[in-house]
Short mmCIF file of C-alpha atoms in Angstrom, two decimals:
data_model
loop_
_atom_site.label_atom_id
_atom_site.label_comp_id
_atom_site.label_asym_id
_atom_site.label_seq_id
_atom_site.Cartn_x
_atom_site.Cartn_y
_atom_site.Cartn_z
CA UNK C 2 43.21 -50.77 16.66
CA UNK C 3 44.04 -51.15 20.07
CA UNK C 4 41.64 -49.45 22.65
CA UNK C 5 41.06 -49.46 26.18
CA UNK C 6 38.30 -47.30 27.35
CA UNK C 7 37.80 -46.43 30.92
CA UNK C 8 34.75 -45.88 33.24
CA UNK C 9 33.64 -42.15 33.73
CA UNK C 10 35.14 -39.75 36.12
CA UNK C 11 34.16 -40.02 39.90
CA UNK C 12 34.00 -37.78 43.15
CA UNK C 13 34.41 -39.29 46.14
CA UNK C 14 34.15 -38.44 50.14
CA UNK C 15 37.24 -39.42 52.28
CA UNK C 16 36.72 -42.91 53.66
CA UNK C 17 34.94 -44.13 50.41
CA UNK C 18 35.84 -46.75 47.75
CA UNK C 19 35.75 -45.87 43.71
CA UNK C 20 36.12 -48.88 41.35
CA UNK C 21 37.45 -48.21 38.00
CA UNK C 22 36.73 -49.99 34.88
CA UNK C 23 39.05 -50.48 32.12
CA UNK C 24 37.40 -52.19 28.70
CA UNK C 25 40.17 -53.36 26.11
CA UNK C 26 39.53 -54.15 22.40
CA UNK C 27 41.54 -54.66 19.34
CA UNK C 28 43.96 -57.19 20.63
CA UNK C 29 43.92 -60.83 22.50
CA UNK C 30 43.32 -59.95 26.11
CA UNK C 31 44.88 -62.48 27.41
CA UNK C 32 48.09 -62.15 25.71
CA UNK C 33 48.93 -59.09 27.81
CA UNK C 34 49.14 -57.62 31.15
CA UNK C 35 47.38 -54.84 32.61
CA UNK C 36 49.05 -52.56 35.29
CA UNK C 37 47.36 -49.61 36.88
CA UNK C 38 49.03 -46.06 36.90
CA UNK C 39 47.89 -42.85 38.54
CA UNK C 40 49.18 -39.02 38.37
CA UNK C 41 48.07 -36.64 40.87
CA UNK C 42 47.97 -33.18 39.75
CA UNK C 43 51.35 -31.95 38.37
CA UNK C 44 53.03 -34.85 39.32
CA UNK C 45 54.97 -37.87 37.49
CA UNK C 46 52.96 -41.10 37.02
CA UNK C 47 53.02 -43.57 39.96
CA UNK C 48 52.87 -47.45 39.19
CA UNK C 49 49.85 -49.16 41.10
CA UNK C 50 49.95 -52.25 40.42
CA UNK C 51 49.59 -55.46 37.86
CA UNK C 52 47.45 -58.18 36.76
CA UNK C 53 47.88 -60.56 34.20
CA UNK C 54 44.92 -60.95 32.17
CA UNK C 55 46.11 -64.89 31.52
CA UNK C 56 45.66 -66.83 34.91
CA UNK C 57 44.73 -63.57 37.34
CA UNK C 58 48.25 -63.39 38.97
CA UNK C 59 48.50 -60.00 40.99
CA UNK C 60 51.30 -57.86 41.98
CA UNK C 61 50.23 -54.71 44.12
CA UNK C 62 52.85 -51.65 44.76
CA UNK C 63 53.42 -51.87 48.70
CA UNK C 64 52.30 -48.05 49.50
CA UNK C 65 48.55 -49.24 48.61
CA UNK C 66 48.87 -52.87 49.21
CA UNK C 67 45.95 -53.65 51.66
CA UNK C 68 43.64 -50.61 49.80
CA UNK C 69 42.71 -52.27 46.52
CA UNK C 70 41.95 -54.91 44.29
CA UNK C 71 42.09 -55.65 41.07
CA UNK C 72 40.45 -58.12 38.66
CA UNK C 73 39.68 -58.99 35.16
CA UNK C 74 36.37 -60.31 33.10
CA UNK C 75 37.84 -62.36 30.37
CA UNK C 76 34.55 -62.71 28.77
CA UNK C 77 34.30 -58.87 28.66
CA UNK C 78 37.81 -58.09 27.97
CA UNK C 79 37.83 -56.06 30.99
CA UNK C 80 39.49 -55.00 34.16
CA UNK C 81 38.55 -53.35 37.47
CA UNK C 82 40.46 -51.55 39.88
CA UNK C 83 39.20 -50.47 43.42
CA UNK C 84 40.61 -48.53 45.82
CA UNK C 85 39.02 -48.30 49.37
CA UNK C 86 39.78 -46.05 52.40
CA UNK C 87 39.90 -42.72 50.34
CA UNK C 88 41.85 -39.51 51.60
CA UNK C 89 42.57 -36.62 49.43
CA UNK C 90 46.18 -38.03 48.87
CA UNK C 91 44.52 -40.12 46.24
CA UNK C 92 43.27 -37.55 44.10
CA UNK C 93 44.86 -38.12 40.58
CA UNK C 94 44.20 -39.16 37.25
CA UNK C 95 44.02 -43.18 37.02
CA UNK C 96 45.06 -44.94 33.98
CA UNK C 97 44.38 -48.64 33.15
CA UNK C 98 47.53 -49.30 30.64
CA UNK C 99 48.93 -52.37 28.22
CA UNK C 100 51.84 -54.11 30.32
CA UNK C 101 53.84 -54.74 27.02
CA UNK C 102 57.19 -56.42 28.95
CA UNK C 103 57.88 -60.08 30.33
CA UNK C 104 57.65 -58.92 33.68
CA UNK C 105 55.24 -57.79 35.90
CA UNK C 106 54.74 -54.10 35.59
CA UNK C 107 57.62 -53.21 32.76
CA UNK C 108 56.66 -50.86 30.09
CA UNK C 109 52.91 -49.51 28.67
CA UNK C 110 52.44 -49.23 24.96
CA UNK C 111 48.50 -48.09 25.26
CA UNK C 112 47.14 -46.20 28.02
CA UNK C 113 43.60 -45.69 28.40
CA UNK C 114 41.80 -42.16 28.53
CA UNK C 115 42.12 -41.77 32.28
CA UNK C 116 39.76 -41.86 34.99
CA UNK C 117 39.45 -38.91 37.32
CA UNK C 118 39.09 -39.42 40.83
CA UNK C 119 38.69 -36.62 43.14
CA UNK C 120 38.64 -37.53 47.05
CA UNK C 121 36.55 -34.15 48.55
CA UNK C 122 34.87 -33.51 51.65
CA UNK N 15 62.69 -48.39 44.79
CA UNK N 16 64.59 -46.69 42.52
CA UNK N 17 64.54 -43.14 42.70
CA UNK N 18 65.08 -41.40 38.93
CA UNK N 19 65.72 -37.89 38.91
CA UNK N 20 65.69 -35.76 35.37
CA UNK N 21 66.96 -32.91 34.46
CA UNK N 22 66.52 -29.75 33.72
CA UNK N 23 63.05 -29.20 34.65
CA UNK N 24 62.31 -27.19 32.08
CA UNK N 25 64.37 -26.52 28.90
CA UNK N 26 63.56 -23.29 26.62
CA UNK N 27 64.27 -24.08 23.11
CA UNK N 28 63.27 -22.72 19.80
CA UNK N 29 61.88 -24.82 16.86
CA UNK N 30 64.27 -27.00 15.00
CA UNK N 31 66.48 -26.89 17.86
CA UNK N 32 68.25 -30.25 19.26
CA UNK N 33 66.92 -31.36 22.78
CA UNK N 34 68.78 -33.32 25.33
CA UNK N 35 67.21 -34.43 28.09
CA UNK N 36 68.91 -36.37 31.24
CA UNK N 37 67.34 -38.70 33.67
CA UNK N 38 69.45 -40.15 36.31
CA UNK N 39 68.77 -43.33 38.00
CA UNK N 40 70.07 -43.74 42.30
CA UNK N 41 70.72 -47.29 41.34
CA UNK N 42 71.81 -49.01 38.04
CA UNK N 43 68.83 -49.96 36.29
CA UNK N 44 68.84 -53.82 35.23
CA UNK N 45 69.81 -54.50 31.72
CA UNK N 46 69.08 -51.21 30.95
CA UNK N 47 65.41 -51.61 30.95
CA UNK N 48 64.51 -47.66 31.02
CA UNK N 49 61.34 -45.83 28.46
CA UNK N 50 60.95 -42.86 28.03
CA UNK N 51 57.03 -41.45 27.47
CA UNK N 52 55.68 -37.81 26.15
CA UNK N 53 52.60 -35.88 27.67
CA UNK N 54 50.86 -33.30 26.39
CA UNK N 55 47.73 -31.47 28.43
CA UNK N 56 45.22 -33.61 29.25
CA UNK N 57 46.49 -36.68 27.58
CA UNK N 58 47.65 -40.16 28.26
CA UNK N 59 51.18 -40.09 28.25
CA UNK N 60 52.36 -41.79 25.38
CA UNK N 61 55.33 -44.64 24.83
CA UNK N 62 58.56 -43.31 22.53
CA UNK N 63 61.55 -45.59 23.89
CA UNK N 64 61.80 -48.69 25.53
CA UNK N 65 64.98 -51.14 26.35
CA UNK N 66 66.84 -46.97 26.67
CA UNK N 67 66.96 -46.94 22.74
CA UNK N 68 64.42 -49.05 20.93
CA UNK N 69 62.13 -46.59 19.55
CA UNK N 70 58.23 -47.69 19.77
CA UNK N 71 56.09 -48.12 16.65
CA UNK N 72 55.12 -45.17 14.90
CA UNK N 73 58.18 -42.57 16.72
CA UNK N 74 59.87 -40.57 14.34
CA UNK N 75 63.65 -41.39 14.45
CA UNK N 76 64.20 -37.76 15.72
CA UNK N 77 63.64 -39.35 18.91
CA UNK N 78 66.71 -41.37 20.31
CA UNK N 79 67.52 -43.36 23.28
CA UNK N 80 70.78 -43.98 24.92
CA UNK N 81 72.77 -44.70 27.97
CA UNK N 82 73.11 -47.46 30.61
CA UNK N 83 73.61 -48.12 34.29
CA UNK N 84 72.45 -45.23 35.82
CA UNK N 85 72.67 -42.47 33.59
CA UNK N 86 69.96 -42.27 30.42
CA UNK N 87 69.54 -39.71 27.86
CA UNK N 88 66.65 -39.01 25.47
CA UNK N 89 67.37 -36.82 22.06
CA UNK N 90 65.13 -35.13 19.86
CA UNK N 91 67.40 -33.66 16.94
CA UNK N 92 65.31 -31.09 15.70
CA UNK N 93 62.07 -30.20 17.80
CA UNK N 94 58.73 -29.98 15.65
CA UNK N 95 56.26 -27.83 17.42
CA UNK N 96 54.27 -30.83 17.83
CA UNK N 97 57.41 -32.08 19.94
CA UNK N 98 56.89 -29.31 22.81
CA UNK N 99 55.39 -31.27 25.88
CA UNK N 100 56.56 -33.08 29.16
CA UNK N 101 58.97 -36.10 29.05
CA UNK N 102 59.20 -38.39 31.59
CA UNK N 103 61.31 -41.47 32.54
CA UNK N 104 60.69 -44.89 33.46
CA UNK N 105 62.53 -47.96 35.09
CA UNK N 106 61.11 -51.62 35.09
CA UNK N 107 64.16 -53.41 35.64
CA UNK N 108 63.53 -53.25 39.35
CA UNK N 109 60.19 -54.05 41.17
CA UNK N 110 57.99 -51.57 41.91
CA UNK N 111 58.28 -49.70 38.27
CA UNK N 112 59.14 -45.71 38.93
CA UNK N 113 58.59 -42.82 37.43
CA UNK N 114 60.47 -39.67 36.80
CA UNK N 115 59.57 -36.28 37.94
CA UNK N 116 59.48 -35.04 34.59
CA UNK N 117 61.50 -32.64 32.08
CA UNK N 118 59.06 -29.84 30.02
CA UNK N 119 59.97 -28.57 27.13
CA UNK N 120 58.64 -25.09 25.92
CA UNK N 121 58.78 -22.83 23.62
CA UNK N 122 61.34 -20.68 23.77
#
C-alpha cells in the first residue's frame, strides 16, 4: 500500500531553517509528483510547492519562493523540504503529498502523517 | 490566484440527513479541475472528488461532485456519523493550487 512517512516533529527559533523528510513506499517513485502542503492552526491547507520525482523539475509557490528548497533521493524514494528564515508565520502542520494530476501541483491522493513545525522564541 | 470561498462555515445536521456544501471560485476554474478533501482532528486530509465529480477510490457514492465555472457543490445524501468532519475545496486548474477556507459539519 501506498505510504509516505514523514520526519518527526520540530521546534524551531525565528531565523532558523527545519528540513523535512518525506519517505514514500508502495508505488514507483518516479511515476509521480510530490508537492508540499502546510496548514497553520485552524486554517485551510496552503500549496508550497512541487517537484517531480522523474527529472527534479521544481515549481515553488511565489509567497516562499527564495525560502526553500526541495529535493528528492531516488535511491531512497525520498524527498526533502527546507524552509529557511523562520518567523512564527510559519508555524503549521507540513505535509509531503502524492501529486496525482498532469500538472504541476493538481490534486493529492496520499498525504503523509504531517510534520509539525513550531517557529518559538 | 484564485480565491475559493465555501459556504456555510458550519452546517448543523442530524444523522442521515442530506448535506450540501458550496464552494465558490472568484474566477472560473479551468476545465473544471476542482477536489474536494475531508479532515477529521489530527489527520491528513483525505481525497473524495477530483475533476468536480469523479469520486476517488474507495468513496462511498454518498459523496457527489458537481458544478462548473465558478460555482462547485459537494453532496453527501445521507450523513454517517463517520461523515461529520471539515470539507475543504481545491482548484488546480490555475497555478499556484488554492485551498478553501473550509465548511464543518457537526452534529446537530
Amino acid at each position: 500500500q501506498v505510504q509516505l512517512v514523514q520526519s518527526g516533529a520540530e521546534v524551531k527559533r525565528p531565523g532558523a531553517s527545519v528540513k523535512v523528510s518525506c519517505k514514500a513506499s508502495g508505488y514507483t517513485f518516479t511515476d509521480f509528483g510530490i508537492s508540499w502542503v502546510r496548514q497553520a492552526p485552524g486554517q485551510g491547507p496552503e500549496w508550497m510547492g512541487w517537484i517531480s520525482a522523474y527529472n527534479g523539475n521544481i515549481i515553488y509557490a511565489q509567497k516562499i519562493q527564495g525560502r526553500v528548497t526541495m529535493a528528492t533521493d531516488t535511491s531512497t524514494s525520498t524527498a526533502y523540504m527546507e524552509l529557511r528564515s523562520l518567523t512564527s508565520d510559519d508555524t503549521a502542520m507540513y505535509y509531503c503529498v502524492r501529486d496525482l494530476g498532469s500538472l504541476p501541483g493538481s490534486f493529492f491522493d496520499y498525504w503523509g502523517q504531517g510534520t509539525l513545525v513550531t517557529v518559538s522564541s | 490566484e484564485i480565491v475559493l470561498t465555501q459556504s456555510p462555515g458550519t452546517l448543523s445536521l442530524s444523522p442521515g440527513e442530506r448535506a450540501t456544501l458550496s464552494c465558490r471560485a472568484s474566477q472560473s476554474v479551468t476545465r473544471s479541475y476542482l477536489a474536494w478533501y475531508q479532515q477529521k482532528p489530527g489527520q491528513a486530509p483525505r481525497l473524495l472528488i477530483y475533476g468536480a465529480s469523479s469520486r476517488a477510490a474507495g468513496i462511498p457514492d454518498r459523496f457527489s461532485g458537481s458544478g462548473s465555472g465558478t460555482d462547485f457543490t459537494l453532496t453527501i445524501s445521507r450523513l454517517e456519523p463517520e461523515d461529520f468532519a471539515v470539507y475543504y475545496c481545491q482548484q488546480y486548474g490555475s497555478s499556484p493550487p488554492t485551498f478553501g477556507g473550509g465548511t464543518k459539519v457537526e452534529i446537530k
